[in-house]
Amino acid sequence: MQEKHIVIIGGGFAGVNLAKHLGNERGLRVTLVDRNNYNFFPPLLYQVSTGMLDISSISIPFRTLFIGNKNLFFRIGELEEIVPDEQKVILSTGEVRYDALVLATGTESNYFGMENIEKNALPMKTVNDAIKLRNYLLMEGEKYTFCTDEVERRKMRNIVISGAGPSGVEIAGMIAEMRKRKLREIYPELENERLNIYLVDGAQTVLSSMSETSQKYTLKMLKKLGVIVKLNTMVSDFTDDKVIFKDGEAIETKTLIWTGRQV
């Protein structure tokens, strides 16, 4: 009996679980395709971005993950085109034919058509985003220690996080914890300085997709940590070192962390 080839595009939770489920089925050959050669745990990206975890703590190579699944294979590459009439996909690394195709590409950052935000904000979606954010925050700390321009220093003391879903809440909380416990140990020059952390969202509450109990508890804890939570507040632009809101208000800052998503 000729094996049927199942191609799965995307190595997130859905893609990996399906691949492993089908990997030992008789009569099937399964190929998982991803642009990276590793799977990672997105809920802990914020720990990498704030330097609390190493990348290896939240990632594992696909080939290691698939050991023991005799009909399961991995192909690195980025999807460029689907040719349904020929039952093939064109990847950045070549062509792959299939009998059945599954798209499990997950979510991506959504900037809602705001070009300045897409250009200037710091997203939190991938491992590379987390590493970039971590390095950026460390470098901003270094710059602050020798900056003598008070206007620039005022901007650097403000961090704005847009999106009060799980990612935004986690990042805000972790940076607040770092401010409280670690920042002055790492940067003794900041002993008498105050870092302002703003968490903003257009919804009426944080964690809008969760239970009311979780929302109230999370808001209480964020405020206890000193996070400035601004709800019913939508970002409209980020230009000239200012995060601008739809109501006309603005916050001077060098840093906008963007956690907007779309399926």
PDB file of C-alpha atoms in Angstrom:
ATOM      1  CA  MET A   1       0.000   0.000   0.000  1.00  0.00           C
ATOM      2  CA  GLN A   2       1.363   3.379  -0.993  1.00  0.00           C
ATOM      3  CA  GLU A   3       1.823   5.782   1.879  1.00  0.00           C
ATOM      4  CA  LYS A   4      -0.162   8.995   1.895  1.00  0.00           C
ATOM      5  CA  HIS A   5       1.939  12.073   2.506  1.00  0.00           C
ATOM      6  CA  ILE A   6       0.580  14.557   5.041  1.00  0.00           C
ATOM      7  CA  VAL A   7       2.325  17.938   5.081  1.00  0.00           C
ATOM      8  CA  ILE A   8       1.808  20.198   8.087  1.00  0.00           C
ATOM      9  CA  ILE A   9       2.890  23.834   7.796  1.00  0.00           C
ATOM     10  CA  GLY A  10       3.696  25.332  11.184  1.00  0.00           C
ATOM     11  CA  GLY A  11       5.448  23.895  14.234  1.00  0.00           C
ATOM     12  CA  GLY A  12       3.447  25.461  17.050  1.00  0.00           C
ATOM     13  CA  PHE A  13       1.311  23.565  19.557  1.00  0.00           C
ATOM     14  CA  ALA A  14      -1.315  22.554  16.988  1.00  0.00           C
ATOM     15  CA  GLY A  15       1.133  21.477  14.298  1.00  0.00           C
ATOM     16  CA  VAL A  16       3.368  19.487  16.645  1.00  0.00           C
ATOM     17  CA  ASN A  17       0.508  17.704  18.405  1.00  0.00           C
ATOM     18  CA  LEU A  18      -1.090  16.699  15.108  1.00  0.00           C
ATOM     19  CA  ALA A  19       2.249  15.566  13.682  1.00  0.00           C
ATOM     20  CA  LYS A  20       3.006  13.388  16.719  1.00  0.00           C
ATOM     21  CA  HIS A  21      -0.521  11.984  16.704  1.00  0.00           C
ATOM     22  CA  LEU A  22      -0.180  10.916  13.068  1.00  0.00           C
ATOM     23  CA  GLY A  23       3.519  10.061  13.165  1.00  0.00           C
ATOM     24  CA  ASN A  24       3.121   6.353  13.946  1.00  0.00           C
ATOM     25  CA  GLU A  25      -0.006   5.708  11.885  1.00  0.00           C
ATOM     26  CA  ARG A  26       0.395   2.954   9.307  1.00  0.00           C
ATOM     27  CA  GLY A  27       0.033   4.074   5.716  1.00  0.00           C
ATOM     28  CA  LEU A  28       1.009   7.685   6.484  1.00  0.00           C
ATOM     29  CA  ARG A  29       4.172   9.692   6.028  1.00  0.00           C
ATOM     30  CA  VAL A  30       4.052  13.004   7.858  1.00  0.00           C
ATOM     31  CA  THR A  31       6.282  16.010   7.204  1.00  0.00           C
ATOM     32  CA  LEU A  32       6.227  19.020   9.496  1.00  0.00           C
ATOM     33  CA  VAL A  33       7.472  22.256   7.919  1.00  0.00           C
ATOM     34  CA  ASP A  34       8.622  25.284   9.892  1.00  0.00           C
ATOM     35  CA  ARG A  35      10.858  28.290   9.254  1.00  0.00           C
ATOM     36  CA  ASN A  36      12.803  27.437  12.433  1.00  0.00           C
ATOM     37  CA  ASN A  37      14.333  24.094  13.372  1.00  0.00           C
ATOM     38  CA  TYR A  38      12.954  24.261  16.913  1.00  0.00           C
ATOM     39  CA  ASN A  39       9.655  24.388  18.769  1.00  0.00           C
ATOM     40  CA  PHE A  40       9.306  26.894  21.606  1.00  0.00           C
ATOM     41  CA  PHE A  41       6.871  27.629  24.427  1.00  0.00           C
ATOM     42  CA  PRO A  42       5.323  31.062  23.689  1.00  0.00           C
ATOM     43  CA  PRO A  43       3.829  31.671  27.172  1.00  0.00           C
ATOM     44  CA  LEU A  44       7.372  31.962  28.555  1.00  0.00           C
ATOM     45  CA  LEU A  45       8.746  34.333  25.924  1.00  0.00           C
ATOM     46  CA  TYR A  46       8.408  37.182  28.406  1.00  0.00           C
ATOM     47  CA  GLN A  47      10.878  35.373  30.717  1.00  0.00           C
ATOM     48  CA  VAL A  48      13.430  35.315  27.887  1.00  0.00           C
ATOM     49  CA  SER A  49      12.762  38.948  26.980  1.00  0.00           C
ATOM     50  CA  THR A  50      13.483  40.059  30.544  1.00  0.00           C
ATOM     51  CA  GLY A  51      16.558  37.858  30.917  1.00  0.00           C
ATOM     52  CA  MET A  52      15.040  35.532  33.520  1.00  0.00           C
ATOM     53  CA  LEU A  53      15.281  32.398  31.334  1.00  0.00           C
ATOM     54  CA  ASP A  54      17.716  31.221  28.681  1.00  0.00           C
ATOM     55  CA  ILE A  55      16.369  30.343  25.227  1.00  0.00           C
ATOM     56  CA  SER A  56      17.249  26.680  25.710  1.00  0.00           C
ATOM     57  CA  SER A  57      14.860  26.556  28.673  1.00  0.00           C
ATOM     58  CA  ILE A  58      11.811  27.140  26.446  1.00  0.00           C
ATOM     59  CA  SER A  59      12.840  25.531  23.150  1.00  0.00           C
ATOM     60  CA  ILE A  60      13.671  22.098  21.745  1.00  0.00           C
ATOM     61  CA  PRO A  61      14.737  20.986  18.238  1.00  0.00           C
ATOM     62  CA  PHE A  62      11.918  19.375  16.248  1.00  0.00           C
ATOM     63  CA  ARG A  63      14.092  16.394  15.400  1.00  0.00           C
ATOM     64  CA  THR A  64      14.700  15.737  19.093  1.00  0.00           C
ATOM     65  CA  LEU A  65      10.990  16.095  19.785  1.00  0.00           C
ATOM     66  CA  PHE A  66      10.134  13.580  17.056  1.00  0.00           C
ATOM     67  CA  ILE A  67      12.462  10.767  18.121  1.00  0.00           C
ATOM     68  CA  GLY A  68      10.528   7.512  18.146  1.00  0.00           C
ATOM     69  CA  ASN A  69       7.969   8.574  15.515  1.00  0.00           C
ATOM     70  CA  LYS A  70       9.164   6.437  12.610  1.00  0.00           C
ATOM     71  CA  ASN A  71       6.944   8.000   9.922  1.00  0.00           C
ATOM     72  CA  LEU A  72       7.424  11.590  11.047  1.00  0.00           C
ATOM     73  CA  PHE A  73       9.905  13.897   9.291  1.00  0.00           C
ATOM     74  CA  PHE A  74      10.928  17.528   9.553  1.00  0.00           C
ATOM     75  CA  ARG A  75      11.643  20.001   6.755  1.00  0.00           C
ATOM     76  CA  ILE A  76      12.972  23.488   7.437  1.00  0.00           C
ATOM     77  CA  GLY A  77      11.633  26.204   5.162  1.00  0.00           C
ATOM     78  CA  GLU A  78       9.210  29.094   4.858  1.00  0.00           C
ATOM     79  CA  LEU A  79       5.980  28.703   2.909  1.00  0.00           C
ATOM     80  CA  GLU A  80       6.005  30.813  -0.259  1.00  0.00           C
ATOM     81  CA  GLU A  81       3.177  29.370  -2.333  1.00  0.00           C
ATOM     82  CA  ILE A  82       0.545  26.630  -2.402  1.00  0.00           C
ATOM     83  CA  VAL A  83      -0.149  25.014  -5.784  1.00  0.00           C
ATOM     84  CA  PRO A  84      -3.362  23.024  -5.159  1.00  0.00           C
ATOM     85  CA  ASP A  85      -3.758  21.789  -8.744  1.00  0.00           C
ATOM     86  CA  GLU A  86      -0.398  20.039  -8.471  1.00  0.00           C
ATOM     87  CA  GLN A  87      -0.759  19.180  -4.775  1.00  0.00           C
ATOM     88  CA  LYS A  88       2.499  20.780  -3.829  1.00  0.00           C
ATOM     89  CA  VAL A  89       3.865  23.599  -1.682  1.00  0.00           C
ATOM     90  CA  ILE A  90       6.742  25.820  -2.672  1.00  0.00           C
ATOM     91  CA  LEU A  91       9.066  26.550   0.226  1.00  0.00           C
ATOM     92  CA  SER A  92      12.090  28.781   0.537  1.00  0.00           C
ATOM     93  CA  THR A  93      14.059  25.513   0.546  1.00  0.00           C
ATOM     94  CA  GLY A  94      12.360  23.774  -2.393  1.00  0.00           C
ATOM     95  CA  GLU A  95       9.128  21.983  -3.297  1.00  0.00           C
ATOM     96  CA  VAL A  96       7.208  19.349  -1.338  1.00  0.00           C
ATOM     97  CA  ARG A  97       4.304  17.318  -2.708  1.00  0.00           C
ATOM     98  CA  TYR A  98       1.412  16.223  -0.527  1.00  0.00           C
ATOM     99  CA  ASP A  99      -1.739  14.121  -0.464  1.00  0.00           C
ATOM    100  CA  ALA A 100      -3.204  16.243   2.325  1.00  0.00           C
ATOM    101  CA  LEU A 101      -2.092  19.689   3.501  1.00  0.00           C
ATOM    102  CA  VAL A 102      -2.649  21.175   6.962  1.00  0.00           C
ATOM    103  CA  LEU A 103      -2.013  24.866   7.693  1.00  0.00           C
ATOM    104  CA  ALA A 104      -1.190  25.457  11.361  1.00  0.00           C
ATOM    105  CA  THR A 105       0.635  28.758  11.120  1.00  0.00           C
ATOM    106  CA  GLY A 106      -0.886  30.286  14.262  1.00  0.00           C
ATOM    107  CA  THR A 107      -1.046  34.015  14.936  1.00  0.00           C
ATOM    108  CA  GLU A 108       0.969  37.053  13.933  1.00  0.00           C
ATOM    109  CA  SER A 109       1.396  40.559  15.276  1.00  0.00           C
ATOM    110  CA  ASN A 110      -1.406  42.891  14.215  1.00  0.00           C
ATOM    111  CA  TYR A 111      -0.543  46.585  13.854  1.00  0.00           C
ATOM    112  CA  PHE A 112      -4.011  47.531  12.585  1.00  0.00           C
ATOM    113  CA  GLY A 113      -2.524  49.373   9.618  1.00  0.00           C
ATOM    114  CA  MET A 114      -0.450  51.776  11.747  1.00  0.00           C
ATOM    115  CA  GLU A 115       2.843  52.008   9.866  1.00  0.00           C
ATOM    116  CA  ASN A 116       4.790  53.938  12.510  1.00  0.00           C
ATOM    117  CA  ILE A 117       3.956  51.339  15.128  1.00  0.00           C
ATOM    118  CA  GLU A 118       4.941  48.471  12.857  1.00  0.00           C
ATOM    119  CA  LYS A 119       8.202  50.270  12.140  1.00  0.00           C
ATOM    120  CA  ASN A 120       9.104  51.504  15.624  1.00  0.00           C
ATOM    121  CA  ALA A 121       7.420  49.290  18.217  1.00  0.00           C
ATOM    122  CA  LEU A 122       8.929  46.137  19.705  1.00  0.00           C
ATOM    123  CA  PRO A 123       6.765  43.042  19.020  1.00  0.00           C
ATOM    124  CA  MET A 124       6.605  39.970  21.259  1.00  0.00           C
ATOM    125  CA  LYS A 125       5.809  37.008  19.061  1.00  0.00           C
ATOM    126  CA  THR A 126       8.931  34.974  18.355  1.00  0.00           C
ATOM    127  CA  VAL A 127      12.133  33.906  20.082  1.00  0.00           C
ATOM    128  CA  ASN A 128      13.989  36.489  17.983  1.00  0.00           C
ATOM    129  CA  ASP A 129      11.562  39.176  19.204  1.00  0.00           C
ATOM    130  CA  ALA A 130      12.235  38.172  22.813  1.00  0.00           C
ATOM    131  CA  ILE A 131      16.013  38.273  22.321  1.00  0.00           C
ATOM    132  CA  LYS A 132      15.784  41.629  20.565  1.00  0.00           C
ATOM    133  CA  LEU A 133      13.678  43.061  23.390  1.00  0.00           C
ATOM    134  CA  ARG A 134      16.045  41.756  26.042  1.00  0.00           C
ATOM    135  CA  ASN A 135      19.083  43.239  24.307  1.00  0.00           C
ATOM    136  CA  TYR A 136      17.219  46.489  23.693  1.00  0.00           C
ATOM    137  CA  LEU A 137      16.256  46.900  27.360  1.00  0.00           C
ATOM    138  CA  LEU A 138      19.806  46.163  28.498  1.00  0.00           C
ATOM    139  CA  MET A 139      21.251  48.675  26.035  1.00  0.00           C
ATOM    140  CA  GLU A 140      18.717  51.332  27.043  1.00  0.00           C
ATOM    141  CA  GLY A 141      19.836  50.837  30.642  1.00  0.00           C
ATOM    142  CA  GLU A 142      23.442  51.393  29.622  1.00  0.00           C
ATOM    143  CA  LYS A 143      22.572  54.506  27.643  1.00  0.00           C
ATOM    144  CA  TYR A 144      20.679  55.918  30.603  1.00  0.00           C
ATOM    145  CA  THR A 145      23.691  55.661  32.899  1.00  0.00           C
ATOM    146  CA  PHE A 146      25.687  58.193  30.867  1.00  0.00           C
ATOM    147  CA  CYS A 147      22.923  60.292  29.280  1.00  0.00           C
ATOM    148  CA  THR A 148      23.002  63.903  30.504  1.00  0.00           C
ATOM    149  CA  ASP A 149      20.038  65.239  28.529  1.00  0.00           C
ATOM    150  CA  GLU A 150      17.110  65.368  30.966  1.00  0.00           C
ATOM    151  CA  VAL A 151      14.505  65.325  28.179  1.00  0.00           C
ATOM    152  CA  GLU A 152      15.992  62.102  26.797  1.00  0.00           C
ATOM    153  CA  ARG A 153      16.286  60.628  30.284  1.00  0.00           C
ATOM    154  CA  ARG A 154      12.612  61.378  30.941  1.00  0.00           C
ATOM    155  CA  LYS A 155      11.631  59.506  27.783  1.00  0.00           C
ATOM    156  CA  MET A 156      13.846  56.566  28.668  1.00  0.00           C
ATOM    157  CA  ARG A 157      12.236  56.254  32.112  1.00  0.00           C
ATOM    158  CA  ASN A 158       8.866  55.476  30.500  1.00  0.00           C
ATOM    159  CA  ILE A 159       8.035  52.024  29.113  1.00  0.00           C
ATOM    160  CA  VAL A 160       4.673  51.583  27.388  1.00  0.00           C
ATOM    161  CA  ILE A 161       3.188  48.124  26.815  1.00  0.00           C
ATOM    162  CA  SER A 162       0.206  47.997  24.471  1.00  0.00           C
ATOM    163  CA  GLY A 163      -2.164  45.094  24.990  1.00  0.00           C
ATOM    164  CA  ALA A 164      -3.395  43.860  28.367  1.00  0.00           C
ATOM    165  CA  GLY A 165      -3.825  40.246  27.321  1.00  0.00           C
ATOM    166  CA  PRO A 166      -1.660  37.477  28.830  1.00  0.00           C
ATOM    167  CA  SER A 167       1.553  38.574  27.067  1.00  0.00           C
ATOM    168  CA  GLY A 168       1.201  42.245  27.977  1.00  0.00           C
ATOM    169  CA  VAL A 169       0.300  41.475  31.583  1.00  0.00           C
ATOM    170  CA  GLU A 170       3.225  39.067  31.943  1.00  0.00           C
ATOM    171  CA  ILE A 171       5.752  41.512  30.504  1.00  0.00           C
ATOM    172  CA  ALA A 172       4.458  44.416  32.613  1.00  0.00           C
ATOM    173  CA  GLY A 173       4.555  42.311  35.760  1.00  0.00           C
ATOM    174  CA  MET A 174       8.025  40.971  35.100  1.00  0.00           C
ATOM    175  CA  ILE A 175       9.531  44.378  34.334  1.00  0.00           C
ATOM    176  CA  ALA A 176       7.875  45.714  37.496  1.00  0.00           C
ATOM    177  CA  GLU A 177       9.389  42.870  39.516  1.00  0.00           C
ATOM    178  CA  MET A 178      12.789  43.563  37.980  1.00  0.00           C
ATOM    179  CA  ARG A 179      12.441  47.251  38.840  1.00  0.00           C
ATOM    180  CA  LYS A 180      11.673  46.324  42.414  1.00  0.00           C
ATOM    181  CA  ARG A 181      14.221  43.587  43.024  1.00  0.00           C
ATOM    182  CA  LYS A 182      17.028  43.576  40.460  1.00  0.00           C
ATOM    183  CA  LEU A 183      17.334  46.813  38.537  1.00  0.00           C
ATOM    184  CA  ARG A 184      19.237  48.780  41.165  1.00  0.00           C
ATOM    185  CA  GLU A 185      21.569  45.834  41.767  1.00  0.00           C
ATOM    186  CA  ILE A 186      22.430  45.660  38.079  1.00  0.00           C
ATOM    187  CA  TYR A 187      22.483  49.442  37.543  1.00  0.00           C
ATOM    188  CA  PRO A 188      23.524  51.123  40.823  1.00  0.00           C
ATOM    189  CA  GLU A 189      23.479  54.439  38.920  1.00  0.00           C
ATOM    190  CA  LEU A 190      19.663  54.192  38.933  1.00  0.00           C
ATOM    191  CA  GLU A 191      19.352  54.097  42.720  1.00  0.00           C
ATOM    192  CA  ASN A 192      17.357  57.311  42.880  1.00  0.00           C
ATOM    193  CA  GLU A 193      15.569  56.995  39.540  1.00  0.00           C
ATOM    194  CA  ARG A 194      11.985  55.908  38.896  1.00  0.00           C
ATOM    195  CA  LEU A 195      11.047  53.689  35.948  1.00  0.00           C
ATOM    196  CA  ASN A 196       7.427  54.191  34.879  1.00  0.00           C
ATOM    197  CA  ILE A 197       5.648  51.156  33.416  1.00  0.00           C
ATOM    198  CA  TYR A 198       2.414  51.788  31.507  1.00  0.00           C
ATOM    199  CA  LEU A 199       0.077  48.977  30.445  1.00  0.00           C
ATOM    200  CA  VAL A 200      -2.580  50.235  28.030  1.00  0.00           C
ATOM    201  CA  ASP A 201      -5.529  48.554  26.345  1.00  0.00           C
ATOM    202  CA  GLY A 202      -8.662  49.602  24.494  1.00  0.00           C
ATOM    203  CA  ALA A 203     -10.787  47.134  26.477  1.00  0.00           C
ATOM    204  CA  GLN A 204     -12.523  47.869  29.773  1.00  0.00           C
ATOM    205  CA  THR A 205     -10.414  45.361  31.691  1.00  0.00           C
ATOM    206  CA  VAL A 206      -7.170  43.443  31.620  1.00  0.00           C
ATOM    207  CA  LEU A 207      -7.297  39.821  30.413  1.00  0.00           C
ATOM    208  CA  SER A 208     -10.618  40.456  28.676  1.00  0.00           C
ATOM    209  CA  SER A 209     -10.933  36.827  27.521  1.00  0.00           C
ATOM    210  CA  MET A 210     -10.652  35.429  31.050  1.00  0.00           C
ATOM    211  CA  SER A 211     -12.951  35.228  34.056  1.00  0.00           C
ATOM    212  CA  GLU A 212     -13.975  38.295  36.010  1.00  0.00           C
ATOM    213  CA  THR A 213     -12.209  36.902  39.081  1.00  0.00           C
ATOM    214  CA  SER A 214      -8.931  36.622  37.136  1.00  0.00           C
ATOM    215  CA  GLN A 215      -9.365  40.130  35.736  1.00  0.00           C
ATOM    216  CA  LYS A 216      -9.920  41.740  39.133  1.00  0.00           C
ATOM    217  CA  TYR A 217      -7.082  39.848  40.797  1.00  0.00           C
ATOM    218  CA  THR A 218      -4.634  40.627  37.984  1.00  0.00           C
ATOM    219  CA  LEU A 219      -5.500  44.322  37.974  1.00  0.00           C
ATOM    220  CA  LYS A 220      -5.055  44.466  41.746  1.00  0.00           C
ATOM    221  CA  MET A 221      -1.631  42.790  41.571  1.00  0.00           C
ATOM    222  CA  LEU A 222      -0.432  44.977  38.696  1.00  0.00           C
ATOM    223  CA  LYS A 223      -1.324  48.107  40.646  1.00  0.00           C
ATOM    224  CA  LYS A 224       0.367  46.678  43.728  1.00  0.00           C
ATOM    225  CA  LEU A 225       3.530  46.271  41.664  1.00  0.00           C
ATOM    226  CA  GLY A 226       3.271  49.908  40.618  1.00  0.00           C
ATOM    227  CA  VAL A 227       2.224  49.332  37.000  1.00  0.00           C
ATOM    228  CA  ILE A 228       0.168  52.245  35.634  1.00  0.00           C
ATOM    229  CA  VAL A 229      -2.821  50.582  33.956  1.00  0.00           C
ATOM    230  CA  LYS A 230      -4.734  52.642  31.397  1.00  0.00           C
ATOM    231  CA  LEU A 231      -7.894  50.944  30.103  1.00  0.00           C
ATOM    232  CA  ASN A 232     -10.354  52.150  27.448  1.00  0.00           C
ATOM    233  CA  THR A 233      -7.238  53.658  25.890  1.00  0.00           C
ATOM    234  CA  MET A 234      -6.313  52.906  22.283  1.00  0.00           C
ATOM    235  CA  VAL A 235      -2.931  53.625  20.743  1.00  0.00           C
ATOM    236  CA  SER A 236      -3.150  55.485  17.433  1.00  0.00           C
ATOM    237  CA  ASP A 237       0.495  56.308  16.646  1.00  0.00           C
ATOM    238  CA  PHE A 238       4.086  56.136  17.814  1.00  0.00           C
ATOM    239  CA  THR A 239       6.184  58.933  16.396  1.00  0.00           C
ATOM    240  CA  ASP A 240       8.798  61.459  17.551  1.00  0.00           C
ATOM    241  CA  ASP A 241       9.307  59.478  20.778  1.00  0.00           C
ATOM    242  CA  LYS A 242       5.614  59.763  21.685  1.00  0.00           C
ATOM    243  CA  VAL A 243       2.938  57.114  22.037  1.00  0.00           C
ATOM    244  CA  ILE A 244      -0.229  58.904  20.952  1.00  0.00           C
ATOM    245  CA  PHE A 245      -3.710  57.739  21.962  1.00  0.00           C
ATOM    246  CA  LYS A 246      -6.994  58.201  20.151  1.00  0.00           C
ATOM    247  CA  ASP A 247      -8.236  60.633  22.812  1.00  0.00           C
ATOM    248  CA  GLY A 248      -5.277  62.932  22.060  1.00  0.00           C
ATOM    249  CA  GLU A 249      -3.271  62.073  25.155  1.00  0.00           C
ATOM    250  CA  ALA A 250       0.392  61.145  24.686  1.00  0.00           C
ATOM    251  CA  ILE A 251       3.256  59.600  26.652  1.00  0.00           C
ATOM    252  CA  GLU A 252       6.851  60.506  25.902  1.00  0.00           C
ATOM    253  CA  THR A 253       8.872  57.316  25.579  1.00  0.00           C
ATOM    254  CA  LYS A 254      11.598  55.553  23.657  1.00  0.00           C
ATOM    255  CA  THR A 255       9.959  52.179  24.189  1.00  0.00           C
ATOM    256  CA  LEU A 256       6.634  50.778  22.978  1.00  0.00           C
ATOM    257  CA  ILE A 257       6.229  47.027  23.439  1.00  0.00           C
ATOM    258  CA  TRP A 258       3.469  45.753  21.165  1.00  0.00           C
ATOM    259  CA  THR A 259       1.523  42.578  21.983  1.00  0.00           C
ATOM    260  CA  GLY A 260      -1.372  42.940  19.491  1.00  0.00           C
ATOM    261  CA  ARG A 261      -2.333  39.684  17.757  1.00  0.00           C
ATOM    262  CA  GLN A 262      -4.502  38.342  14.976  1.00  0.00           C
ATOM    263  CA  VAL A 263      -5.301  34.765  13.968  1.00  0.00           C
TER     264      VAL A 263
END
